[in-house]
Structure formats: structure tokens, C-alpha cells
Amino acid sequence: MRRKALSAILAVAMVAALVVGCGSSTTETTGDAAATEEATDDAAADDAAAEAENEALAAAEGGRIGVAMPTQSSERWINDGANMKEKLEALGYEVDLQYAEDDPQAQVSQIENMIAAGANCLVIAAVDSGALTTVEAAAKEAGIPIIAYDRLLMDTDAVSYYASFDNKGVGTAIANYIVEAKDLEAAREAGESYTIEFFMGSPDDNNAVLLHQGIMEVLQPYLDDGTLDCKTGRTSFEDTCILRWSQETAQQWCENYLTGFYAEEDLDIACTAFDGFAYGVKAALQGAGYTAENWPLVTGQDAELMACKNILDGTQTMSIYKDTRLLAEKCITMVQAVMTGTEPEINDTTTYDNNVIVVPSYLCTPVAVDAENLQEVIVDGGYYAAEDLGL
Ligand code: BGC
């Protein structure tokens, strides 16, 4: 449909150019002046044609993009939404940005409204990745392409592309950080152990499943031989996943763990999958009287501003930096591709099977940040200004 619209607009542009051309040939002129005038007329005709063509292309670039985001309760999605809107508008698109505040049904209604309002393309970061199949089918039926943003859209053939980070790689990076920071190899040799608890992501988010896989691929051997000691015994995804990535639930769990299992011994490692969880864990630790002396290693994800401040003051040890500016850029190349009938850049065609199709993906690389490299990665990289971090 877009292709047809583009050819129609270009045809109009060409006719416009011809009309301008014809007009110039009717001008009556003589001698040198005539030649000069003719050349001027030709140049003017060329200019007009180029202008008409540019206008046509600009019009073709335009269109209405529905951007459905999950929640404004965490900083990263606010940044994601703002980046997408700004960049799409700069390209001449009209943007309908909606946040569902973690309510799957609200997100379905928002997407239905986007379709009814004439969206030409949908970008969706799902609240519940499997809850949108009916509305996704309706979009497909209406010829509206869908791009999955950060979270894979499950159980549907209506999704064209997926822009995200290497989600298993996020888990691997968190686990590798723990292995190195605590020198688990040396601990194993010495027969020492560290206590650890896990706070994993939402069960309706494929990213959370992959992240847990990435963590366990690295840490399971240390759990098996006792180098890591999980006193609650909660290590499986089923036992550690937290619905809708709730910070309150993470805090509550941590409070319960500390009173129920860590009265005699300190918790050494809080392996959390999200900065929001790290904030909940921080509150629980403070409530239980932990200080800098016995503060555990606390992990997170997203490198939110607050997390970076906590990393600098020592109440969070690390986070995973996911440059949402880059993600937005990659996603926008996908939007432009579906709008103009071209192919976007893809770097993974095998990993993201949504139970119906394997979705062609572009995966950005996550980077672990801690107090050592925060200045270099986050500040020098222009993600946050030094003064925002009190540096
Ligand atoms: C994202 C993470 C984010 C989490 C909670 C996941 O889908 O990949 O970056 O921390 O949702 O919002």
C-alpha cells in the first residue's frame, strides 16, 4: 500500500515538473537574451522538478506511527518513549505515543484506538507479550505492520521485526560480573561460599526468561558445588520471577528473606534483574540494618539515573547499560523500512522464536557498568551529564 502511495505521489511530482517545463517553452524571446533566458528557464524547471520530487518524498516519509509503551513507572520507558517520539517527528512522522501503566487490557484498547485513528505502523513494547494477539491480528488484517520494541511479541505472525538488546547476554553479563567481583573461582578453590538470592523479571516478558537463562548458565555450577549458597532455595525462574517487574514485590520478598533466612548470616549477593528491584532491595537492606560494612553486591539492569547515583554511593554495585538512544535508532530504521517497502538492518534471524515465527531482529549490545567505568561509559558516552550525577 505504501509503495502504491509513493508511486502515485511521484507521478504527481513528475506531472508537476512537466507542467513547469511546458510553461517555460511558451516564453517569447530573441537572440542571446533568449538563450540566457532559456537556460534560466531550464534551471528553474529543474529546480521546480527537484522541489516537487523532494516534497513528494517528504510526504511519503510522513505517516502516522502508533507507539505503545508499557509504563511510566520506570525511567527507562519514559526515555524510550521520548526518544522514539522525538526521532520519528524529526523525520516527519506523526506520533501517537501511549503508556499502558502496566495494564494489559489498557494496552489492547490503546492499540485498537491507534488502528482506528489510521496508524500506518505500530511500534509495541508490550505489558504482557502474549496478551495482544487479537489486536495484532486486527492490525495485520488492516495492512498495518508491527515492530516489537525491546520485548518480543509472542504467539503472533503479525510482527515484522524486533529491535532489542541481547537479552540472554544481559543475564550473562550480570552473572560474569558476580563471578569476577567475588572471585568465585578462588572461593571454590578455598572451599568458601557466598550467600545469594535472586529477583527475576516478569513471567509474561520473554526478556526475563532469557535473562534468567543467561544468569544460570554461568552461576548454576557454583550453586551446584556450594560456592554459592541460596538459603531460600529459590533459584528457578518460576520461583524467582516477579510479575510486572514490581519494585514493591522485590522489596517485600527481600524483607521476608532477610528475616526468615538471614538472621544468623549476612546476605552477600542480591542478584536482581532490574534497577527497580535493586531500589526495593536497598530499602529492605536499610530496614534490616545493613551498612557499608556488610552491604551485599547488588546487581540491576537499565543504568537508570537513580541506579547510577546508587552505584556512586555504594548502595548498588552494578547495572546493565542499555543505550536506549541506539535502540530507538535501530527501531526507527525498521519503521522506515516497512513504510517504504525496503529491508532494514538485521543481525539475528534465529534466536527470537515467538512460538509462531522466528522474528528477524536487531540486537544491541548490553554493557555492565559499575563505579569503575561509570564515568567513561555513561558520562563520556553522553547518556547522563556529570552534574546530573553530582560529579
Ligand atoms: C527490559 C528491561 C527492563 C524491564 C523492566 C524488560 O523488558 O528489557 O530493560 O528493566 O523490562 O521494565
Short mmCIF file of C-alpha atoms and ligand atoms in Angstrom, two decimals:
data_model
loop_
_atom_site.label_atom_id
_atom_site.label_comp_id
_atom_site.label_asym_id
_atom_site.label_seq_id
_atom_site.Cartn_x
_atom_site.Cartn_y
_atom_site.Cartn_z
CA MET A 1 0.00 0.00 0.00
CA ARG A 2 2.80 2.40 0.89
CA ARG A 3 4.54 1.58 -2.37
CA LYS A 4 1.43 2.45 -4.35
CA ALA A 5 1.06 5.72 -2.45
CA LEU A 6 4.71 6.55 -3.15
CA SER A 7 4.38 5.88 -6.91
CA ALA A 8 1.22 7.96 -7.06
CA ILE A 9 2.93 10.88 -5.33
CA LEU A 10 5.99 10.59 -7.57
CA ALA A 11 3.73 10.52 -10.63
CA VAL A 12 2.10 13.77 -9.48
CA ALA A 13 5.57 15.23 -8.96
CA MET A 14 6.61 14.30 -12.49
CA VAL A 15 3.47 15.80 -13.98
CA ALA A 16 4.13 18.95 -11.96
CA ALA A 17 7.66 19.04 -13.36
CA LEU A 18 6.36 18.64 -16.92
CA VAL A 19 3.84 21.43 -16.48
CA VAL A 20 6.59 23.74 -15.21
CA GLY A 21 8.75 22.70 -18.21
CA CYS A 22 5.96 23.37 -20.75
CA GLY A 23 5.34 26.79 -19.25
CA SER A 24 8.92 27.86 -19.87
CA SER A 25 8.84 26.90 -23.57
CA THR A 26 5.97 29.29 -24.27
CA THR A 27 8.02 32.32 -23.23
CA GLU A 28 8.76 34.51 -26.30
CA THR A 29 12.40 35.56 -26.52
CA THR A 30 15.09 36.55 -29.07
CA GLY A 31 18.92 36.41 -29.53
CA ASP A 32 21.39 35.96 -26.66
CA ALA A 33 18.85 37.10 -24.18
CA ALA A 34 16.66 34.29 -25.40
CA ALA A 35 19.43 31.73 -24.91
CA THR A 36 20.15 33.02 -21.41
CA GLU A 37 16.53 33.10 -20.55
CA GLU A 38 16.07 29.61 -21.92
CA ALA A 39 18.93 28.34 -19.76
CA THR A 40 17.45 30.14 -16.77
CA ASP A 41 14.07 28.67 -17.55
CA ASP A 42 15.58 25.18 -17.83
CA ALA A 43 17.32 25.61 -14.48
CA ALA A 44 14.11 26.87 -12.93
CA ALA A 45 12.28 23.89 -14.37
CA ASP A 46 14.90 21.55 -12.95
CA ASP A 47 14.65 23.27 -9.59
CA ALA A 48 10.90 23.05 -9.59
CA ALA A 49 11.04 19.37 -10.54
CA ALA A 50 13.56 18.65 -7.79
CA GLU A 51 11.46 20.60 -5.33
CA ALA A 52 8.31 18.73 -6.30
CA GLU A 53 10.14 15.43 -6.02
CA ASN A 54 11.50 16.37 -2.58
CA GLU A 55 8.07 17.37 -1.43
CA ALA A 56 6.71 14.10 -2.73
CA LEU A 57 9.38 12.15 -0.87
CA ALA A 58 8.80 14.13 2.30
CA ALA A 59 5.10 13.39 2.04
CA ALA A 60 5.92 9.72 1.51
CA GLU A 61 8.10 9.80 4.66
CA GLY A 62 5.15 11.14 6.61
CA GLY A 63 2.58 8.89 8.14
CA ARG A 64 1.11 8.08 11.49
CA ILE A 65 3.06 5.85 13.87
CA GLY A 66 1.44 4.40 16.98
CA VAL A 67 3.98 3.84 19.77
CA ALA A 68 2.64 1.67 22.61
CA MET A 69 4.84 1.68 25.73
CA PRO A 70 4.30 -0.37 28.90
CA THR A 71 4.65 2.04 31.83
CA GLN A 72 5.92 5.37 33.05
CA SER A 73 6.72 3.89 36.46
CA SER A 74 10.31 3.30 35.45
CA GLU A 75 12.66 5.82 33.94
CA ARG A 76 13.84 3.70 31.05
CA TRP A 77 10.44 3.53 29.35
CA ILE A 78 9.94 7.28 29.74
CA ASN A 79 13.26 7.76 27.93
CA ASP A 80 12.36 5.15 25.31
CA GLY A 81 9.03 6.84 24.54
CA ALA A 82 10.55 10.32 24.43
CA ASN A 83 13.41 9.20 22.14
CA MET A 84 11.08 7.45 19.73
CA LYS A 85 8.69 10.39 19.54
CA GLU A 86 11.41 12.96 19.03
CA LYS A 87 13.26 11.00 16.37
CA LEU A 88 10.13 9.97 14.46
CA GLU A 89 8.77 13.51 14.48
CA ALA A 90 12.11 14.82 13.21
CA LEU A 91 11.63 12.52 10.22
CA GLY A 92 8.20 13.98 9.54
CA TYR A 93 6.04 11.28 11.09
CA GLU A 94 3.06 11.98 13.26
CA VAL A 95 3.41 10.06 16.53
CA ASP A 96 0.71 8.70 18.83
CA LEU A 97 2.61 7.73 21.99
CA GLN A 98 0.65 5.88 24.68
CA TYR A 99 1.64 4.34 28.02
CA ALA A 100 -0.49 1.50 29.42
CA GLU A 101 0.73 1.76 33.03
CA ASP A 102 1.30 -1.99 33.20
CA ASP A 103 -2.33 -2.82 32.46
CA PRO A 104 -2.52 -5.33 29.56
CA GLN A 105 -6.18 -4.57 28.83
CA ALA A 106 -5.49 -0.83 28.70
CA GLN A 107 -2.73 -1.54 26.18
CA VAL A 108 -5.12 -3.55 23.99
CA SER A 109 -7.55 -0.59 23.98
CA GLN A 110 -4.79 1.87 23.20
CA ILE A 111 -3.66 -0.19 20.20
CA GLU A 112 -7.26 -0.61 19.00
CA ASN A 113 -7.60 3.18 19.11
CA MET A 114 -4.34 3.63 17.18
CA ILE A 115 -5.65 1.33 14.45
CA ALA A 116 -9.00 3.16 14.37
CA ALA A 117 -7.19 6.51 14.15
CA GLY A 118 -5.41 5.37 10.97
CA ALA A 119 -1.95 4.33 12.16
CA ASN A 120 0.35 3.33 9.28
CA CYS A 121 2.72 1.38 11.52
CA LEU A 122 2.71 0.21 15.16
CA VAL A 123 5.71 0.04 17.50
CA ILE A 124 4.88 -2.02 20.58
CA ALA A 125 6.71 -2.65 23.86
CA ALA A 126 4.19 -5.00 25.45
CA VAL A 127 2.99 -5.08 29.03
CA ASP A 128 2.10 -8.75 28.62
CA SER A 129 3.79 -10.08 25.49
CA GLY A 130 1.18 -12.74 24.80
CA ALA A 131 -1.93 -10.69 25.51
CA LEU A 132 -2.08 -8.74 22.27
CA THR A 133 -2.71 -11.49 19.71
CA THR A 134 -6.25 -10.38 18.77
CA VAL A 135 -5.38 -6.73 18.29
CA GLU A 136 -2.19 -7.73 16.43
CA ALA A 137 -4.27 -9.87 14.06
CA ALA A 138 -6.60 -6.88 13.52
CA ALA A 139 -3.59 -4.70 12.62
CA LYS A 140 -2.35 -7.32 10.16
CA GLU A 141 -5.81 -7.55 8.61
CA ALA A 142 -5.76 -3.76 8.15
CA GLY A 143 -2.31 -3.95 6.50
CA ILE A 144 -0.55 -2.19 9.39
CA PRO A 145 2.97 -3.51 10.04
CA ILE A 146 4.10 -4.05 13.64
CA ILE A 147 7.59 -3.67 15.10
CA ALA A 148 8.28 -5.27 18.50
CA TYR A 149 10.21 -2.82 20.68
CA ASP A 150 12.60 -4.31 23.27
CA ARG A 151 10.14 -7.05 24.32
CA LEU A 152 9.32 -9.79 21.84
CA LEU A 153 5.64 -10.07 20.85
CA MET A 154 4.66 -13.68 21.43
CA ASP A 155 2.25 -16.06 19.69
CA THR A 156 1.64 -13.94 16.61
CA ASP A 157 2.63 -13.85 12.94
CA ALA A 158 1.72 -10.17 12.71
CA VAL A 159 5.10 -8.83 13.80
CA SER A 160 7.55 -7.82 11.06
CA TYR A 161 10.72 -7.00 13.03
CA TYR A 162 12.14 -6.90 16.54
CA ALA A 163 14.57 -4.31 17.92
CA SER A 164 16.11 -5.18 21.28
CA PHE A 165 19.26 -5.97 23.21
CA ASP A 166 20.90 -9.37 23.53
CA ASN A 167 18.63 -10.35 26.41
CA LYS A 168 20.39 -13.57 27.34
CA GLY A 169 23.60 -11.55 27.12
CA VAL A 170 22.22 -9.24 29.83
CA GLY A 171 21.97 -12.26 32.16
CA THR A 172 25.42 -13.49 31.18
CA ALA A 173 26.91 -10.06 31.86
CA ILE A 174 25.28 -9.86 35.32
CA ALA A 175 26.49 -13.36 36.23
CA ASN A 176 30.00 -12.82 34.90
CA TYR A 177 30.21 -9.66 36.95
CA ILE A 178 29.36 -11.62 40.11
CA VAL A 179 31.89 -14.34 39.27
CA GLU A 180 34.66 -11.79 38.82
CA ALA A 181 33.77 -9.35 41.61
CA LYS A 182 33.55 -12.12 44.20
CA ASP A 183 36.29 -14.18 42.56
CA LEU A 184 34.19 -17.33 42.73
CA GLU A 185 36.99 -19.44 41.27
CA ALA A 186 39.24 -18.58 44.20
CA ALA A 187 36.35 -19.13 46.63
CA ARG A 188 35.73 -22.55 45.10
CA GLU A 189 39.44 -23.48 45.46
CA ALA A 190 39.43 -22.31 49.07
CA GLY A 191 36.14 -24.10 49.84
CA GLU A 192 34.47 -20.79 50.74
CA SER A 193 30.96 -19.75 49.88
CA TYR A 194 28.81 -16.67 49.38
CA THR A 195 25.10 -16.39 50.07
CA ILE A 196 22.94 -15.23 47.15
CA GLU A 197 19.28 -14.52 46.39
CA PHE A 198 17.59 -13.97 43.04
CA PHE A 199 14.97 -11.41 41.96
CA MET A 200 13.99 -12.09 38.35
CA GLY A 201 11.72 -10.36 35.82
CA SER A 202 8.10 -10.74 34.83
CA PRO A 203 6.91 -14.16 33.62
CA ASP A 204 4.97 -12.53 30.76
CA ASP A 205 8.15 -10.92 29.39
CA ASN A 206 10.33 -13.14 27.19
CA ASN A 207 13.33 -10.97 28.10
CA ALA A 208 13.03 -12.08 31.71
CA VAL A 209 13.12 -15.75 30.74
CA LEU A 210 16.24 -15.26 28.61
CA LEU A 211 17.94 -13.16 31.26
CA HIS A 212 17.44 -15.91 33.84
CA GLN A 213 18.82 -18.47 31.38
CA GLY A 214 21.89 -16.32 30.84
CA ILE A 215 22.44 -15.99 34.59
CA MET A 216 22.02 -19.67 35.34
CA GLU A 217 24.26 -20.84 32.51
CA VAL A 218 27.08 -19.10 34.38
CA LEU A 219 26.07 -19.45 38.04
CA GLN A 220 24.47 -22.93 38.19
CA PRO A 221 27.82 -24.76 38.57
CA TYR A 222 28.69 -22.56 41.57
CA LEU A 223 25.25 -23.24 43.09
CA ASP A 224 25.70 -26.96 42.45
CA ASP A 225 29.06 -27.18 44.23
CA GLY A 226 28.06 -24.88 47.10
CA THR A 227 30.32 -21.95 46.22
CA LEU A 228 27.07 -20.03 46.00
CA ASP A 229 24.58 -20.73 48.76
CA CYS A 230 20.96 -19.73 48.13
CA LYS A 231 19.38 -20.15 51.55
CA THR A 232 15.76 -19.82 50.36
CA GLY A 233 16.45 -22.45 47.70
CA ARG A 234 14.65 -20.19 45.21
CA THR A 235 16.72 -20.30 42.04
CA SER A 236 14.34 -21.46 39.29
CA PHE A 237 12.63 -18.90 37.07
CA GLU A 238 9.22 -19.96 38.40
CA ASP A 239 10.32 -19.31 41.98
CA THR A 240 12.11 -16.03 41.38
CA CYS A 241 10.08 -14.22 38.69
CA ILE A 242 8.23 -11.08 39.80
CA LEU A 243 5.04 -10.18 37.95
CA ARG A 244 5.20 -6.85 36.06
CA TRP A 245 8.68 -6.19 37.40
CA SER A 246 7.21 -4.85 40.67
CA GLN A 247 9.69 -2.98 42.87
CA GLU A 248 7.33 -3.35 45.87
CA THR A 249 7.26 -7.14 45.49
CA ALA A 250 11.06 -7.27 45.29
CA GLN A 251 11.30 -5.23 48.49
CA GLN A 252 8.75 -7.44 50.24
CA TRP A 253 10.50 -10.63 49.17
CA CYS A 254 13.85 -9.28 50.30
CA GLU A 255 12.41 -8.26 53.69
CA ASN A 256 10.96 -11.75 54.12
CA TYR A 257 14.20 -13.43 53.07
CA LEU A 258 16.29 -11.32 55.44
CA THR A 259 14.08 -12.08 58.45
CA GLY A 260 13.40 -15.71 57.55
CA PHE A 261 16.79 -16.90 56.29
CA TYR A 262 19.47 -14.35 57.08
CA ALA A 263 19.12 -13.77 60.82
CA GLU A 264 22.42 -15.57 61.52
CA GLU A 265 24.36 -14.89 58.36
CA ASP A 266 24.50 -11.87 56.03
CA LEU A 267 23.22 -11.87 52.51
CA ASP A 268 26.31 -11.46 50.28
CA ILE A 269 24.76 -11.10 46.83
CA ALA A 270 21.36 -9.81 45.69
CA CYS A 271 21.19 -10.86 42.06
CA THR A 272 18.41 -8.68 40.66
CA ALA A 273 17.31 -8.31 37.05
CA PHE A 274 16.22 -4.68 37.16
CA ASP A 275 17.25 -1.37 38.76
CA GLY A 276 13.73 -1.10 40.24
CA PHE A 277 14.36 -4.36 42.11
CA ALA A 278 17.69 -3.03 43.32
CA TYR A 279 15.87 0.00 44.82
CA GLY A 280 13.44 -2.35 46.62
CA VAL A 281 16.33 -4.49 47.87
CA LYS A 282 18.17 -1.35 49.04
CA ALA A 283 15.16 -0.30 51.14
CA ALA A 284 14.88 -3.81 52.62
CA LEU A 285 18.60 -3.91 53.46
CA GLN A 286 18.47 -0.50 55.10
CA GLY A 287 15.40 -1.61 57.07
CA ALA A 288 17.29 -4.69 58.25
CA GLY A 289 20.22 -2.56 59.41
CA TYR A 290 22.80 -3.37 56.72
CA THR A 291 25.57 -0.76 56.45
CA ALA A 292 28.57 -0.15 54.19
CA GLU A 293 30.40 -2.75 56.32
CA ASN A 294 28.23 -5.68 55.26
CA TRP A 295 26.35 -4.29 52.26
CA PRO A 296 25.91 -7.06 49.66
CA LEU A 297 26.79 -6.97 45.99
CA VAL A 298 23.57 -5.73 44.35
CA THR A 299 23.02 -6.05 40.60
CA GLY A 300 20.50 -4.30 38.34
CA GLN A 301 19.57 -3.50 34.77
CA ASP A 302 18.95 -0.32 32.76
CA ALA A 303 21.51 2.09 34.26
CA GLU A 304 18.72 4.41 35.34
CA LEU A 305 19.84 7.78 36.72
CA MET A 306 18.93 6.76 40.26
CA ALA A 307 20.78 3.45 39.86
CA CYS A 308 23.88 5.31 38.68
CA LYS A 309 23.69 7.56 41.75
CA ASN A 310 23.33 4.47 43.94
CA ILE A 311 26.33 2.91 42.23
CA LEU A 312 28.35 6.01 43.06
CA ASP A 313 27.23 5.99 46.71
CA GLY A 314 27.77 2.22 47.02
CA THR A 315 24.19 1.04 47.65
CA GLN A 316 24.05 -0.69 44.24
CA THR A 317 27.09 -2.40 42.81
CA MET A 318 26.41 -2.56 39.11
CA SER A 319 23.81 -2.20 36.40
CA ILE A 320 23.47 -3.09 32.77
CA TYR A 321 23.66 -0.07 30.49
CA LYS A 322 21.31 -0.33 27.55
CA ASP A 323 21.65 2.72 25.34
CA THR A 324 18.01 3.50 24.59
CA ARG A 325 19.08 6.13 22.05
CA LEU A 326 20.67 3.39 19.95
CA LEU A 327 17.65 1.11 20.38
CA ALA A 328 15.33 3.88 19.19
CA GLU A 329 17.58 4.48 16.16
CA LYS A 330 17.53 0.80 15.20
CA CYS A 331 13.78 0.61 15.67
CA ILE A 332 13.26 3.68 13.51
CA THR A 333 15.21 2.14 10.62
CA MET A 334 12.70 -0.71 10.87
CA VAL A 335 9.77 1.71 10.80
CA GLN A 336 11.21 3.44 7.74
CA ALA A 337 11.79 0.10 6.04
CA VAL A 338 8.20 -1.08 6.48
CA MET A 339 6.88 2.35 5.47
CA THR A 340 8.85 2.39 2.22
CA GLY A 341 8.91 -1.33 1.42
CA THR A 342 12.66 -1.75 1.92
CA GLU A 343 14.76 -4.06 4.15
CA PRO A 344 16.16 -2.84 7.47
CA GLU A 345 19.49 -3.87 9.01
CA ILE A 346 19.09 -7.17 10.86
CA ASN A 347 21.73 -9.05 12.87
CA ASP A 348 19.80 -12.07 14.18
CA THR A 349 17.44 -14.34 12.28
CA THR A 350 17.46 -17.40 14.53
CA THR A 351 17.06 -16.55 18.22
CA TYR A 352 13.69 -14.88 18.63
CA ASP A 353 11.10 -17.58 18.03
CA ASN A 354 7.75 -16.28 19.32
CA ASN A 355 6.05 -19.72 19.09
CA VAL A 356 4.66 -18.90 15.63
CA ILE A 357 7.53 -17.35 13.65
CA VAL A 358 11.18 -16.51 14.14
CA VAL A 359 11.19 -12.72 14.13
CA PRO A 360 14.07 -11.01 12.27
CA SER A 361 15.83 -8.93 14.90
CA TYR A 362 18.45 -6.30 15.51
CA LEU A 363 20.11 -6.84 18.90
CA CYS A 364 22.15 -4.09 20.53
CA THR A 365 24.93 -4.96 22.97
CA PRO A 366 24.40 -4.51 26.72
CA VAL A 367 27.32 -3.22 28.81
CA ALA A 368 27.96 -3.80 32.53
CA VAL A 369 28.63 -0.57 34.47
CA ASP A 370 29.94 -0.11 37.99
CA ALA A 371 31.73 2.61 39.94
CA GLU A 372 34.93 1.94 37.95
CA ASN A 373 33.66 2.55 34.43
CA LEU A 374 30.56 4.68 35.03
CA GLN A 375 32.27 7.96 34.17
CA GLU A 376 33.72 6.57 30.95
CA VAL A 377 30.66 4.67 29.70
CA ILE A 378 27.77 6.76 30.96
CA VAL A 379 29.10 10.31 31.29
CA ASP A 380 31.68 10.38 28.49
CA GLY A 381 29.18 8.47 26.35
CA GLY A 382 26.75 11.38 26.83
CA TYR A 383 23.98 9.32 28.46
CA TYR A 384 23.84 11.45 31.61
CA ALA A 385 25.61 14.71 32.35
CA ALA A 386 28.20 14.71 35.11
CA GLU A 387 26.17 17.30 37.06
CA ASP A 388 23.05 15.07 36.96
CA LEU A 389 25.11 12.51 38.84
CA GLY A 390 26.59 15.05 41.23
CA LEU A 391 30.04 14.59 39.66
C1 BGC B 1 13.54 -4.70 29.67
C2 BGC B 1 14.44 -4.24 30.78
C3 BGC B 1 13.61 -3.58 31.88
C4 BGC B 1 12.44 -4.44 32.26
C5 BGC B 1 11.55 -3.76 33.28
C6 BGC B 1 12.43 -5.56 30.21
O1 BGC B 1 11.63 -5.99 29.20
O2 BGC B 1 14.29 -5.40 28.71
O3 BGC B 1 15.39 -3.35 30.27
O4 BGC B 1 14.42 -3.42 33.00
O5 BGC B 1 11.68 -4.79 31.15
O6 BGC B 1 10.99 -2.61 32.79
#
